[in-house]
Amino acid sequence: MKAMANGSTLKRAMKFKMLYIMLIPGIAYLLINNYVPMLGMIIAFKDINFAKGILGSDWVGFKNFEYLFKTADAYIITRNTILYNLVFIVVNLVVAVALAILLNEMKNRFFSRFYQSVVLLPYLISSVIIGYLVFSLLSAETGLMNKTILPWLGIDPVMWYSEPGFWPYILTFVKIWSTAGYLCIIYFAAVVGIDQEYYEAATLDGANKFQQILKITIPLITPVIVIMTLMQIGRIFYSDFGLFYQVTLDSGVLLPTTNVIDTYVYRSLLRNGDIGMSSAAGLYQSVVGFIIILASNYAVKKINPDNSLF
Amino acid sequence: MRANRLEQTVIHIIFFLFACICLIPFAVLISASLTSESAIIQNGYSIWPSVFSAESYRFLLKEPMMILNAYGISIFVTVLGTAVSLIMMTLLAYPISRKDLPFRNVIAFIIFFTMLFNGGLVPTYLMYTNVFEIKNTLTAYLVPGLLVSAFFVILIRTFFTMNIPSEVIESAKIDGAGEFRIFYGIVLPLSKPVLGAVGIFQIINYWNDWFNGLIYITDNKLHSIQVMLNTILLNSQYLMTNVQAADNMVEAGDIPSHGLKMAIAVIGVIPILITYPFFQKYFAKGLTVGAVKG
């Protein structure tokens, strides 16, 4: 025993050889899939010339960023990304928490189960299928809106896929449609977990339902709300690519209100083959996104260390 | 008591409306796949078929190769991807769950950091296409991004630390069991719930993924069902040319393209509906929330 305590960490590590071997495939994958691209971000500072290779290409300093931030796009994609995410976070939070509290009040067990199943369904559908669902409603010639609903209301057909003005509302609706149910179930689990004694005591003290929700339910599920919201704020510089690319049918006319950083990087890389521009936008996203994650986590840690993510 | 009944009624109405909003788009999709082509052109899509017809599905049965290939690729990728990814993630999660492992915090940080920061699309794309040359191979569906997720690794690790007492491992060691024997014989059988949950998530992730196909696959023959659906929706000519490539006897005018699109989409959703009850079972246990912290 004495000898073991004196042994160096390295000697101790040798005893766990098998455990280290188990780690190899996963760590190797992360090094390739995640860490090599991090190093690869240097291409944002280069003028990539495939004849010279990625490492051999000339350094151009911040030229790519100068070009990027001179375009009007840089402002539009940043604004769209952040505003959409802010709206999604707030509306989702209000809808999901409200539904979760109502679901908890529902006395009928059967219907409660049934609704739990139904609201979760949209979350599991790929954004390609969501694109089909939206298309079946908004298609100019055959959509339910133009062919059935608008004629009922006596309104002229709308060319949905070429009117940028409608899309902030449509995309918000689609996002809430696809994620509010999922968040509702998460908050519902938290509401169910609250000790009934709190409510019994409050009822004895004469508190009504509304006061109980405001003073007991909401404060007690706040840790879950904070963690879920923090995770979303941490990703405020990233968008749901499928929502902005697939659901809009990749329509160029809609870009002023639907272009976000992710779709911009994709289009400039794979449509225009513009490595300089796309890598600059990508690096901008990664770095600012990273700072936002650290900052939001730090802020929460200051307020209540138990609620922070790390 | 009266107030309570009113309250319950209001709650039921709110959830009934919300459930309708969730389900109506699916109803329109299914109804569209079961409506005759001429009725769609005249009346548009509707919640209930205006003129019922199974012509879209009959057409698919007549020209099955069109979607069978894509469906086969999706099934292959989903099964293989989920299996390999579960093995790799479990092998990562177990060692870092062991409190006695030297350097475990360093290793855990290497994994966790990938959740906070990433190199972005451009370097990833250039690496996978130029160094590994995965363009137009099935590897492109399996490997990039999806194989190991730090989130799931930490989820599995947390399950191990919470549910497998270190005394069990200690006593197995005293009995002379090797590390791999302990992992295989004791840890794995105890972790079926978490592996089931992560497995269901990965099945859904692999089945639903279309982004890898969008950026790495240009060969029509290698389209998975999602990539095929994506191309049909964005390119109205694609369905026609694809059908005629499979069978050049088909006249463009005979293809019920409006309904056919929707029928293919319905078939693409079916596996999700099959896994849905399992997903719900695991999801309800709250394995996804809070479990990651710690």
Coordinates of C-alpha atoms in Angstrom, one line a residue:
Chain A
M1 CA 0.0 0.0 0.0
K2 CA 2.8 2.4 0.9
A3 CA 4.5 1.8 -2.4
M4 CA 1.3 2.7 -4.3
A5 CA 0.8 5.9 -2.5
N6 CA 4.3 7.0 -3.4
G7 CA 3.9 6.0 -7.0
S8 CA 3.6 8.9 -9.5
T9 CA 0.3 9.7 -11.2
L10 CA 1.7 8.2 -14.4
K11 CA 2.4 4.9 -12.7
R12 CA -1.1 4.9 -11.3
A13 CA -2.5 5.7 -14.8
M14 CA -0.9 2.6 -16.2
K15 CA -3.2 0.5 -14.0
F16 CA -6.1 2.0 -15.9
K17 CA -4.7 1.1 -19.4
M18 CA -7.9 -0.6 -20.5
L19 CA -10.1 2.4 -19.6
Y20 CA -7.8 4.7 -21.7
I21 CA -8.0 2.3 -24.6
M22 CA -11.8 2.4 -24.4
L23 CA -11.6 6.2 -24.8
I24 CA -9.6 6.1 -28.0
P25 CA -12.4 5.8 -30.7
G26 CA -14.5 8.6 -29.2
I27 CA -11.7 11.0 -28.5
A28 CA -10.2 10.4 -32.0
Y29 CA -13.6 11.2 -33.5
L30 CA -13.9 14.4 -31.5
L31 CA -10.4 15.5 -32.4
I32 CA -11.2 15.0 -36.1
N33 CA -14.8 16.2 -36.2
N34 CA -14.5 19.1 -33.7
Y35 CA -10.9 20.1 -32.9
V36 CA -9.3 20.0 -36.4
P37 CA -12.0 22.4 -37.7
M38 CA -11.3 24.7 -34.8
L39 CA -7.7 24.9 -36.0
G40 CA -9.1 25.1 -39.5
M41 CA -10.7 28.5 -38.6
I42 CA -7.4 30.1 -39.6
I43 CA -8.6 30.0 -43.2
A44 CA -10.7 33.0 -42.4
F45 CA -7.4 34.9 -42.4
K46 CA -6.2 33.5 -45.6
D47 CA -6.8 33.8 -49.3
I48 CA -7.4 30.2 -50.1
N49 CA -5.8 28.9 -53.2
F50 CA -6.2 25.1 -53.6
A51 CA -3.1 24.9 -55.8
K52 CA -1.0 26.1 -52.8
G53 CA -3.0 24.0 -50.3
I54 CA -4.7 25.3 -47.2
L55 CA -1.6 25.8 -45.1
G56 CA 0.4 27.2 -48.1
S57 CA -2.2 29.9 -49.0
D58 CA -1.3 33.5 -48.5
W59 CA -2.2 35.2 -45.2
V60 CA -4.4 38.3 -45.8
G61 CA -5.0 39.4 -42.2
F62 CA -8.5 40.8 -41.6
K63 CA -9.3 41.4 -45.3
N64 CA -12.1 38.8 -45.4
F65 CA -13.7 40.4 -42.4
E66 CA -13.4 43.9 -44.0
Y67 CA -15.2 42.7 -47.1
L68 CA -17.9 40.9 -45.0
F69 CA -18.7 43.9 -42.8
K70 CA -18.7 46.3 -45.7
T71 CA -21.7 44.4 -47.1
A72 CA -25.3 45.2 -46.0
D73 CA -25.7 41.5 -45.4
A74 CA -23.5 41.4 -42.3
Y75 CA -25.9 43.7 -40.5
I76 CA -29.0 42.0 -41.8
I77 CA -28.0 38.4 -40.9
T78 CA -26.8 39.5 -37.4
R79 CA -30.1 41.4 -36.8
N80 CA -32.3 38.6 -38.1
T81 CA -30.4 35.9 -36.2
I82 CA -30.7 37.7 -32.8
L83 CA -34.2 39.1 -33.2
Y84 CA -35.7 35.8 -34.3
N85 CA -34.1 33.9 -31.5
L86 CA -35.2 36.5 -28.9
V87 CA -38.8 36.3 -30.1
F88 CA -38.6 32.5 -30.2
I89 CA -37.2 32.3 -26.6
V90 CA -39.8 34.7 -25.1
V91 CA -42.9 33.4 -26.9
N92 CA -41.9 29.8 -26.4
L93 CA -41.3 30.4 -22.7
V94 CA -44.7 32.1 -22.2
V95 CA -46.7 29.5 -24.2
A96 CA -44.9 26.5 -22.8
V97 CA -45.1 27.5 -19.1
A98 CA -48.7 28.5 -19.5
L99 CA -49.6 25.2 -21.1
A100 CA -47.6 23.2 -18.5
I101 CA -49.5 24.9 -15.6
L102 CA -52.8 24.4 -17.3
L103 CA -52.0 20.7 -18.0
N104 CA -51.3 20.2 -14.4
E105 CA -54.7 21.6 -13.4
M106 CA -56.4 19.2 -15.8
K107 CA -58.3 16.6 -13.7
N108 CA -59.0 14.1 -16.3
R109 CA -56.0 11.7 -16.4
F110 CA -56.9 10.2 -19.9
F111 CA -57.1 13.6 -21.6
S112 CA -54.0 14.8 -19.9
R113 CA -52.0 11.8 -21.3
F114 CA -53.6 12.3 -24.7
Y115 CA -52.6 15.9 -24.9
Q116 CA -49.1 15.1 -23.7
S117 CA -48.7 12.8 -26.7
V118 CA -50.1 15.2 -29.2
V119 CA -48.1 18.3 -28.3
L120 CA -44.8 16.4 -28.5
L121 CA -45.4 15.1 -32.0
P122 CA -44.3 18.2 -34.0
Y123 CA -40.9 18.2 -32.2
L124 CA -39.9 14.9 -33.7
I125 CA -40.6 15.8 -37.4
S126 CA -37.6 16.7 -39.6
S127 CA -37.6 20.2 -40.9
V128 CA -38.0 18.7 -44.4
I129 CA -41.4 17.4 -43.4
I130 CA -42.2 20.7 -41.7
G131 CA -41.4 22.3 -45.0
Y132 CA -44.0 20.0 -46.7
L133 CA -46.6 20.8 -44.0
V134 CA -46.1 24.5 -44.4
F135 CA -46.1 24.1 -48.2
S136 CA -49.5 22.3 -48.1
L137 CA -50.9 25.3 -46.3
L138 CA -49.2 28.2 -48.2
S139 CA -48.6 26.9 -51.7
A140 CA -49.8 29.6 -54.2
E141 CA -51.8 27.3 -56.5
T142 CA -52.9 24.4 -54.2
G143 CA -52.4 25.5 -50.6
L144 CA -55.2 25.4 -48.0
M145 CA -54.8 29.1 -47.3
N146 CA -55.2 30.4 -50.8
K147 CA -57.8 27.7 -52.0
T148 CA -60.0 27.4 -48.9
I149 CA -59.4 29.8 -46.0
L150 CA -58.8 33.1 -47.8
P151 CA -61.8 32.7 -50.2
W152 CA -64.0 32.0 -47.2
L153 CA -62.9 35.2 -45.6
G154 CA -63.3 37.0 -49.0
I155 CA -59.6 37.9 -49.1
D156 CA -57.5 37.7 -52.3
P157 CA -54.9 35.0 -52.6
V158 CA -51.4 35.9 -51.4
M159 CA -48.2 34.8 -53.0
W160 CA -46.8 33.7 -49.6
Y161 CA -43.3 32.6 -50.9
S162 CA -42.6 35.9 -52.5
E163 CA -43.8 38.3 -49.7
P164 CA -41.0 38.9 -47.2
G165 CA -43.2 40.9 -44.9
F166 CA -45.2 37.8 -43.7
W167 CA -42.3 35.6 -42.9
P168 CA -41.3 36.9 -39.4
Y169 CA -44.8 35.9 -38.3
I170 CA -44.9 32.6 -40.2
L171 CA -41.5 31.5 -39.0
T172 CA -42.3 32.4 -35.4
F173 CA -45.6 30.5 -35.7
V174 CA -43.8 27.5 -37.2
K175 CA -41.1 27.6 -34.5
I176 CA -43.6 27.7 -31.7
W177 CA -45.6 25.0 -33.3
S178 CA -42.6 22.7 -33.4
T179 CA -41.0 23.4 -30.0
A180 CA -43.6 24.7 -27.5
G181 CA -45.1 21.3 -26.9
Y182 CA -41.7 19.8 -26.2
L183 CA -40.8 22.6 -23.7
C184 CA -44.3 22.3 -22.2
I185 CA -43.6 18.6 -21.3
I186 CA -40.3 19.6 -19.7
Y187 CA -41.9 22.3 -17.6
F188 CA -44.8 20.0 -16.9
A189 CA -42.4 17.4 -15.4
A190 CA -41.1 20.2 -13.1
V191 CA -44.6 21.3 -12.1
V192 CA -45.6 17.7 -11.3
G193 CA -42.5 17.4 -9.1
I194 CA -43.7 20.2 -6.7
D195 CA -44.6 18.9 -3.2
Q196 CA -48.4 19.0 -2.7
E197 CA -47.9 20.2 0.8
Y198 CA -47.1 23.7 -0.4
Y199 CA -50.5 24.0 -2.0
E200 CA -52.3 22.5 0.9
A201 CA -50.7 25.0 3.3
A202 CA -51.6 27.8 0.9
T203 CA -55.2 26.7 0.6
L204 CA -55.5 26.7 4.4
D205 CA -54.2 30.3 4.4
G206 CA -56.9 31.2 1.9
A207 CA -54.8 31.7 -1.2
N208 CA -56.7 31.3 -4.5
K209 CA -55.6 29.3 -7.5
F210 CA -54.1 32.3 -9.2
Q211 CA -52.1 33.3 -6.2
Q212 CA -50.8 29.8 -5.8
I213 CA -49.6 29.7 -9.3
L214 CA -47.9 33.0 -9.0
K215 CA -46.3 32.4 -5.5
I216 CA -45.7 28.7 -5.5
T217 CA -45.7 27.1 -9.0
I218 CA -43.6 29.6 -10.9
P219 CA -41.0 30.3 -8.2
L220 CA -40.5 26.5 -7.8
I221 CA -40.0 25.8 -11.4
T222 CA -37.7 28.8 -11.9
P223 CA -34.5 26.7 -11.8
V224 CA -35.7 24.6 -14.8
I225 CA -36.9 27.7 -16.6
V226 CA -33.5 29.4 -16.1
I227 CA -31.5 26.4 -17.3
M228 CA -33.7 25.9 -20.4
T229 CA -33.6 29.6 -21.2
L230 CA -29.9 29.8 -20.6
M231 CA -29.3 26.9 -23.0
Q232 CA -31.3 28.8 -25.6
I233 CA -29.6 32.2 -25.0
G234 CA -26.2 30.5 -25.3
R235 CA -27.2 29.5 -28.8
I236 CA -28.7 32.9 -29.7
F237 CA -26.1 33.4 -32.4
Y238 CA -27.0 30.1 -34.1
S239 CA -30.2 29.4 -36.0
D240 CA -32.3 26.4 -36.8
F241 CA -31.0 26.0 -40.4
G242 CA -33.9 23.9 -41.6
L243 CA -36.4 26.5 -40.5
F244 CA -34.8 29.3 -42.4
Y245 CA -33.7 27.3 -45.4
Q246 CA -36.3 24.5 -45.9
V247 CA -39.5 26.1 -44.6
T248 CA -38.9 29.2 -46.8
L249 CA -38.3 26.9 -49.8
D250 CA -34.9 28.6 -50.1
S251 CA -36.7 31.5 -51.7
G252 CA -34.3 34.3 -52.7
V253 CA -37.0 37.0 -52.6
L254 CA -37.6 36.4 -48.9
L255 CA -33.9 36.8 -47.9
P256 CA -34.3 40.3 -46.4
T257 CA -36.4 38.8 -43.6
T258 CA -35.2 35.2 -43.6
N259 CA -31.5 35.3 -44.1
V260 CA -29.6 34.3 -40.9
I261 CA -25.9 33.7 -40.3
D262 CA -26.2 29.9 -40.8
T263 CA -28.0 30.2 -44.2
Y264 CA -25.6 33.0 -45.2
V265 CA -22.5 30.8 -44.5
Y266 CA -24.1 27.9 -46.4
R267 CA -25.0 29.9 -49.4
S268 CA -21.8 31.8 -49.7
L269 CA -19.8 28.5 -49.4
L270 CA -21.8 26.1 -51.5
R271 CA -23.6 28.4 -53.9
N272 CA -21.0 31.0 -54.5
G273 CA -17.9 29.1 -53.6
D274 CA -16.7 32.1 -51.7
I275 CA -14.5 30.6 -49.0
G276 CA -13.2 34.0 -47.7
M277 CA -16.6 35.5 -47.0
S278 CA -18.1 32.3 -45.6
S279 CA -15.2 31.4 -43.3
A280 CA -15.2 35.0 -42.0
A281 CA -18.9 34.9 -41.3
G282 CA -18.4 31.4 -39.7
L283 CA -15.6 32.6 -37.4
Y284 CA -17.6 35.7 -36.5
Q285 CA -20.5 33.3 -35.4
S286 CA -18.3 30.9 -33.5
V287 CA -16.4 33.5 -31.6
V288 CA -19.4 35.8 -30.7
G289 CA -21.5 32.7 -29.9
F290 CA -18.8 31.4 -27.6
I291 CA -18.6 34.7 -25.8
I292 CA -22.3 34.8 -25.3
I293 CA -22.4 31.3 -23.9
L294 CA -19.7 32.2 -21.4
A295 CA -21.3 35.5 -20.5
S296 CA -24.8 34.1 -19.9
N297 CA -23.4 31.3 -17.8
Y298 CA -21.3 33.8 -15.8
A299 CA -24.4 36.0 -15.2
V300 CA -26.5 33.1 -14.0
K301 CA -23.6 31.9 -11.7
K302 CA -23.6 35.3 -10.1
I303 CA -27.3 35.2 -9.4
N304 CA -27.6 31.6 -8.3
P305 CA -24.7 29.1 -8.7
D306 CA -27.0 26.1 -8.6
N307 CA -28.7 27.2 -11.9
S308 CA -25.6 27.6 -14.0
L309 CA -24.7 25.2 -16.7
F310 CA -21.1 24.8 -15.8
Chain B
M1 CA -68.0 23.3 -7.5
R2 CA -69.5 25.3 -10.4
A3 CA -66.4 27.4 -10.8
N4 CA -64.3 24.3 -10.9
R5 CA -66.4 22.8 -13.8
L6 CA -66.0 26.1 -15.7
E7 CA -62.3 26.1 -15.1
Q8 CA -61.9 22.5 -16.4
T9 CA -64.0 23.3 -19.5
V10 CA -61.8 26.3 -20.3
I11 CA -58.6 24.2 -19.9
H12 CA -60.1 21.5 -22.1
I13 CA -61.0 24.0 -24.8
I14 CA -57.5 25.5 -24.8
F15 CA -55.8 22.1 -25.1
F16 CA -58.3 21.0 -27.8
L17 CA -57.4 24.1 -29.9
F18 CA -53.7 23.6 -29.4
A19 CA -54.0 19.9 -30.3
C20 CA -55.9 20.9 -33.4
I21 CA -53.1 23.3 -34.4
C22 CA -50.6 20.5 -33.9
L23 CA -52.5 17.9 -35.9
I24 CA -54.2 19.8 -38.7
P25 CA -51.1 20.1 -40.9
F26 CA -50.6 16.4 -40.7
A27 CA -54.2 15.9 -41.6
V28 CA -53.7 18.1 -44.7
L29 CA -50.6 16.1 -45.7
I30 CA -52.3 12.7 -45.4
S31 CA -55.5 13.9 -47.1
A32 CA -53.4 15.4 -49.9
S33 CA -51.8 12.1 -50.5
L34 CA -55.2 10.5 -50.8
T35 CA -56.8 13.0 -53.1
S36 CA -57.1 12.6 -56.9
E37 CA -54.7 14.8 -58.8
S38 CA -57.4 16.6 -60.7
A39 CA -59.2 17.5 -57.5
I40 CA -56.0 18.9 -56.0
I41 CA -55.5 21.1 -59.1
Q42 CA -59.1 22.3 -58.9
N43 CA -59.7 22.6 -55.1
G44 CA -56.2 22.6 -53.6
Y45 CA -55.2 20.6 -50.6
S46 CA -57.8 20.1 -47.9
I47 CA -58.2 18.6 -44.4
W48 CA -60.4 15.9 -45.9
P49 CA -60.0 14.5 -49.5
S50 CA -62.5 16.3 -51.7
V51 CA -62.3 13.4 -54.2
F52 CA -60.8 10.3 -52.6
S53 CA -58.2 8.4 -54.7
A54 CA -55.2 6.2 -53.9
E55 CA -53.6 6.9 -57.2
S56 CA -50.5 8.4 -55.6
Y57 CA -49.8 5.2 -53.7
R58 CA -50.7 3.0 -56.7
F59 CA -48.2 5.0 -58.7
L60 CA -45.5 4.4 -56.0
L61 CA -46.3 0.7 -56.0
K62 CA -45.9 0.6 -59.8
E63 CA -42.6 2.5 -59.7
P64 CA -41.2 1.3 -56.3
M65 CA -37.5 1.6 -57.2
M66 CA -37.8 5.4 -57.0
I67 CA -38.2 5.5 -53.3
L68 CA -37.0 2.0 -52.3
N69 CA -33.4 2.9 -52.9
A70 CA -33.7 6.1 -50.8
Y71 CA -35.6 4.3 -48.1
G72 CA -33.0 1.6 -48.0
I73 CA -30.2 4.1 -47.6
S74 CA -32.1 5.8 -44.8
I75 CA -32.6 2.6 -42.9
F76 CA -29.0 1.4 -43.4
V77 CA -27.6 4.7 -42.2
T78 CA -30.0 4.9 -39.2
V79 CA -29.3 1.4 -38.0
L80 CA -25.5 1.5 -38.5
G81 CA -25.2 5.1 -37.3
T82 CA -27.2 4.5 -34.1
A83 CA -25.3 1.3 -33.3
V84 CA -21.8 2.7 -33.8
S85 CA -22.6 5.9 -32.1
L86 CA -24.0 4.2 -29.0
I87 CA -20.9 2.0 -28.7
M88 CA -18.5 5.0 -29.1
M89 CA -20.4 7.2 -26.7
T90 CA -20.7 4.5 -24.0
L91 CA -17.0 3.7 -24.3
L92 CA -16.3 7.5 -23.7
A93 CA -18.8 7.9 -20.9
Y94 CA -17.8 5.0 -18.7
P95 CA -14.1 5.8 -18.1
I96 CA -14.9 9.5 -17.2
S97 CA -17.6 8.3 -14.8
R98 CA -14.9 6.5 -12.8
K99 CA -13.8 8.8 -9.9
D100 CA -10.5 6.9 -9.5
L101 CA -9.3 7.5 -13.1
P102 CA -6.3 9.8 -13.4
F103 CA -6.8 12.7 -15.8
R104 CA -10.6 12.2 -15.9
N105 CA -11.3 15.9 -15.6
V106 CA -9.0 16.8 -18.5
I107 CA -10.7 14.2 -20.7
A108 CA -14.2 15.3 -19.6
F109 CA -13.3 18.9 -20.4
I110 CA -12.1 17.9 -23.9
I111 CA -15.5 16.4 -24.5
F112 CA -17.5 19.1 -22.8
F113 CA -15.7 21.9 -24.7
T114 CA -17.1 20.7 -28.0
M115 CA -20.5 21.8 -26.7
L116 CA -19.4 25.4 -26.2
F117 CA -17.2 26.1 -29.3
N118 CA -17.0 24.8 -32.8
G119 CA -15.1 25.5 -35.9
G120 CA -18.2 26.1 -38.1
L121 CA -19.3 24.8 -41.4
V122 CA -16.5 26.0 -43.7
P123 CA -13.4 24.2 -42.1
T124 CA -15.5 21.2 -41.4
Y125 CA -16.7 21.0 -45.0
L126 CA -13.3 21.6 -46.4
M127 CA -11.7 18.9 -44.2
Y128 CA -14.3 16.3 -44.9
T129 CA -14.3 16.9 -48.6
N130 CA -10.6 17.5 -49.3
V131 CA -8.8 15.4 -46.7
F132 CA -11.3 12.5 -46.2
E133 CA -13.0 12.8 -49.6
I134 CA -16.4 11.7 -48.3
K135 CA -18.3 13.5 -50.9
N136 CA -20.9 11.1 -52.5
T137 CA -20.2 8.3 -50.1
L138 CA -22.5 6.8 -47.4
T139 CA -19.9 7.8 -44.8
A140 CA -21.1 11.4 -45.4
Y141 CA -24.5 10.4 -43.8
L142 CA -22.9 8.5 -40.9
V143 CA -19.9 10.5 -39.7
P144 CA -20.0 14.3 -39.8
G145 CA -21.5 15.9 -36.7
L146 CA -23.8 13.0 -35.7
L147 CA -21.6 10.2 -34.4
V148 CA -20.6 11.5 -31.0
S149 CA -22.5 14.2 -29.2
A150 CA -21.0 15.6 -26.0
F151 CA -24.5 16.1 -24.7
F152 CA -25.3 12.4 -24.8
V153 CA -21.9 11.4 -23.5
I154 CA -22.4 13.5 -20.4
L155 CA -26.0 12.2 -20.1
I156 CA -24.7 8.6 -20.1
R157 CA -21.8 9.5 -17.7
T158 CA -24.2 11.0 -15.2
F159 CA -26.3 7.9 -15.4
F160 CA -23.3 5.8 -14.6
T161 CA -22.2 7.9 -11.6
M162 CA -25.7 8.0 -10.2
N163 CA -26.7 4.4 -10.7
I164 CA -23.6 2.2 -10.5
P165 CA -22.1 2.3 -7.0
S166 CA -18.3 2.3 -6.9
E167 CA -18.5 -0.5 -4.3
V168 CA -19.9 -2.9 -7.0
I169 CA -16.9 -2.1 -9.2
E170 CA -14.5 -2.4 -6.3
S171 CA -15.7 -5.8 -5.3
A172 CA -15.6 -7.1 -8.8
K173 CA -12.0 -5.9 -9.0
I174 CA -11.2 -7.8 -5.8
D175 CA -12.8 -10.9 -7.4
G176 CA -10.2 -10.5 -10.1
A177 CA -12.3 -9.1 -12.9
G178 CA -10.5 -7.0 -15.5
E179 CA -11.6 -3.5 -16.4
F180 CA -13.3 -4.5 -19.7
R181 CA -15.0 -7.5 -18.0
I182 CA -16.5 -5.1 -15.4
F183 CA -17.7 -2.8 -18.1
Y184 CA -19.2 -5.5 -20.3
G185 CA -20.5 -7.8 -17.5
I186 CA -21.7 -5.4 -14.9
V187 CA -22.0 -1.8 -16.2
L188 CA -23.7 -2.4 -19.5
P189 CA -26.5 -4.6 -18.3
L190 CA -27.3 -2.0 -15.7
S191 CA -27.5 0.8 -18.2
K192 CA -30.3 -0.3 -20.5
P193 CA -32.6 2.6 -19.6
V194 CA -30.1 5.3 -20.6
L195 CA -28.9 3.5 -23.6
G196 CA -32.5 3.0 -24.7
A197 CA -33.2 6.7 -24.4
V198 CA -30.1 7.8 -26.2
G199 CA -30.6 5.2 -28.8
I200 CA -34.1 6.4 -29.6
F201 CA -32.8 10.0 -29.9
Q202 CA -30.1 8.9 -32.2
I203 CA -32.5 6.9 -34.4
I204 CA -34.6 10.0 -34.8
N205 CA -31.5 12.2 -35.4
Y206 CA -30.2 9.9 -38.1
W207 CA -33.6 9.3 -39.7
N208 CA -34.4 13.1 -39.8
D209 CA -30.9 14.3 -40.9
W210 CA -30.8 15.9 -44.3
F211 CA -28.1 18.5 -43.8
N212 CA -25.2 16.1 -44.4
G213 CA -27.0 14.9 -47.5
L214 CA -27.5 18.5 -48.6
I215 CA -23.9 19.5 -48.4
Y216 CA -22.0 16.2 -49.2
I217 CA -24.3 14.3 -51.6
T218 CA -24.8 15.4 -55.2
D219 CA -25.4 12.0 -56.8
N220 CA -29.1 11.2 -57.1
K221 CA -28.6 7.5 -56.6
L222 CA -27.2 8.2 -53.1
H223 CA -30.2 10.2 -51.9
S224 CA -31.6 9.2 -48.5
I225 CA -35.4 9.7 -48.1
Q226 CA -35.0 13.1 -46.4
V227 CA -32.6 14.4 -49.1
M228 CA -34.9 13.1 -51.8
L229 CA -37.9 14.8 -50.2
N230 CA -35.9 18.0 -49.8
T231 CA -34.9 18.0 -53.5
I232 CA -38.5 17.2 -54.6
L233 CA -39.8 20.2 -52.6
L234 CA -37.2 22.7 -53.8
N235 CA -37.0 21.6 -57.4
S236 CA -40.3 21.0 -59.1
Q237 CA -38.7 19.3 -62.1
Y238 CA -36.9 16.7 -60.0
L239 CA -39.8 14.4 -59.4
M240 CA -40.6 14.2 -63.1
T241 CA -37.0 13.5 -64.2
N242 CA -36.5 11.0 -61.4
V243 CA -39.6 9.1 -62.3
Q244 CA -38.8 9.1 -66.0
A245 CA -35.2 8.0 -65.2
A246 CA -36.6 5.0 -63.4
D247 CA -39.1 4.2 -66.2
N248 CA -38.9 6.1 -69.5
M249 CA -42.3 4.7 -70.6
V250 CA -44.1 7.1 -68.1
E251 CA -45.5 10.2 -69.7
A252 CA -44.9 13.4 -67.8
G253 CA -48.7 14.1 -67.9
D254 CA -49.5 10.8 -66.2
I255 CA -47.5 11.6 -63.1
P256 CA -49.8 12.7 -60.2
S257 CA -47.1 15.0 -59.0
H258 CA -49.0 17.1 -56.4
G259 CA -50.3 14.0 -54.6
L260 CA -47.2 11.9 -55.1
K261 CA -45.0 14.4 -53.3
M262 CA -47.3 14.2 -50.3
A263 CA -47.5 10.4 -50.4
I264 CA -43.7 10.2 -50.3
A265 CA -43.6 12.6 -47.4
V266 CA -46.2 10.5 -45.5
I267 CA -44.0 7.4 -46.1
G268 CA -41.0 9.3 -44.8
V269 CA -42.7 10.1 -41.5
I270 CA -43.9 6.6 -40.8
P271 CA -40.7 5.4 -39.0
I272 CA -40.9 8.4 -36.7
L273 CA -44.5 7.5 -35.8
I274 CA -43.3 3.9 -35.0
T275 CA -40.6 5.1 -32.6
Y276 CA -42.8 7.8 -31.1
P277 CA -44.3 5.7 -28.3
F278 CA -40.8 4.6 -27.2
F279 CA -39.6 8.2 -27.4
Q280 CA -42.4 9.3 -25.2
K281 CA -41.8 6.6 -22.6
Y282 CA -38.1 7.6 -22.2
F283 CA -38.8 11.3 -22.5
A284 CA -41.4 11.2 -19.8
K285 CA -38.8 10.0 -17.4
G286 CA -37.1 13.4 -17.7
L287 CA -33.9 11.9 -18.8
T288 CA -33.1 14.9 -20.9
V289 CA -33.3 17.7 -18.4
G290 CA -31.1 18.6 -15.6
A291 CA -29.6 15.1 -16.0
V292 CA -26.7 16.7 -17.9
K293 CA -25.6 18.9 -15.0
G294 CA -23.4 17.4 -12.4

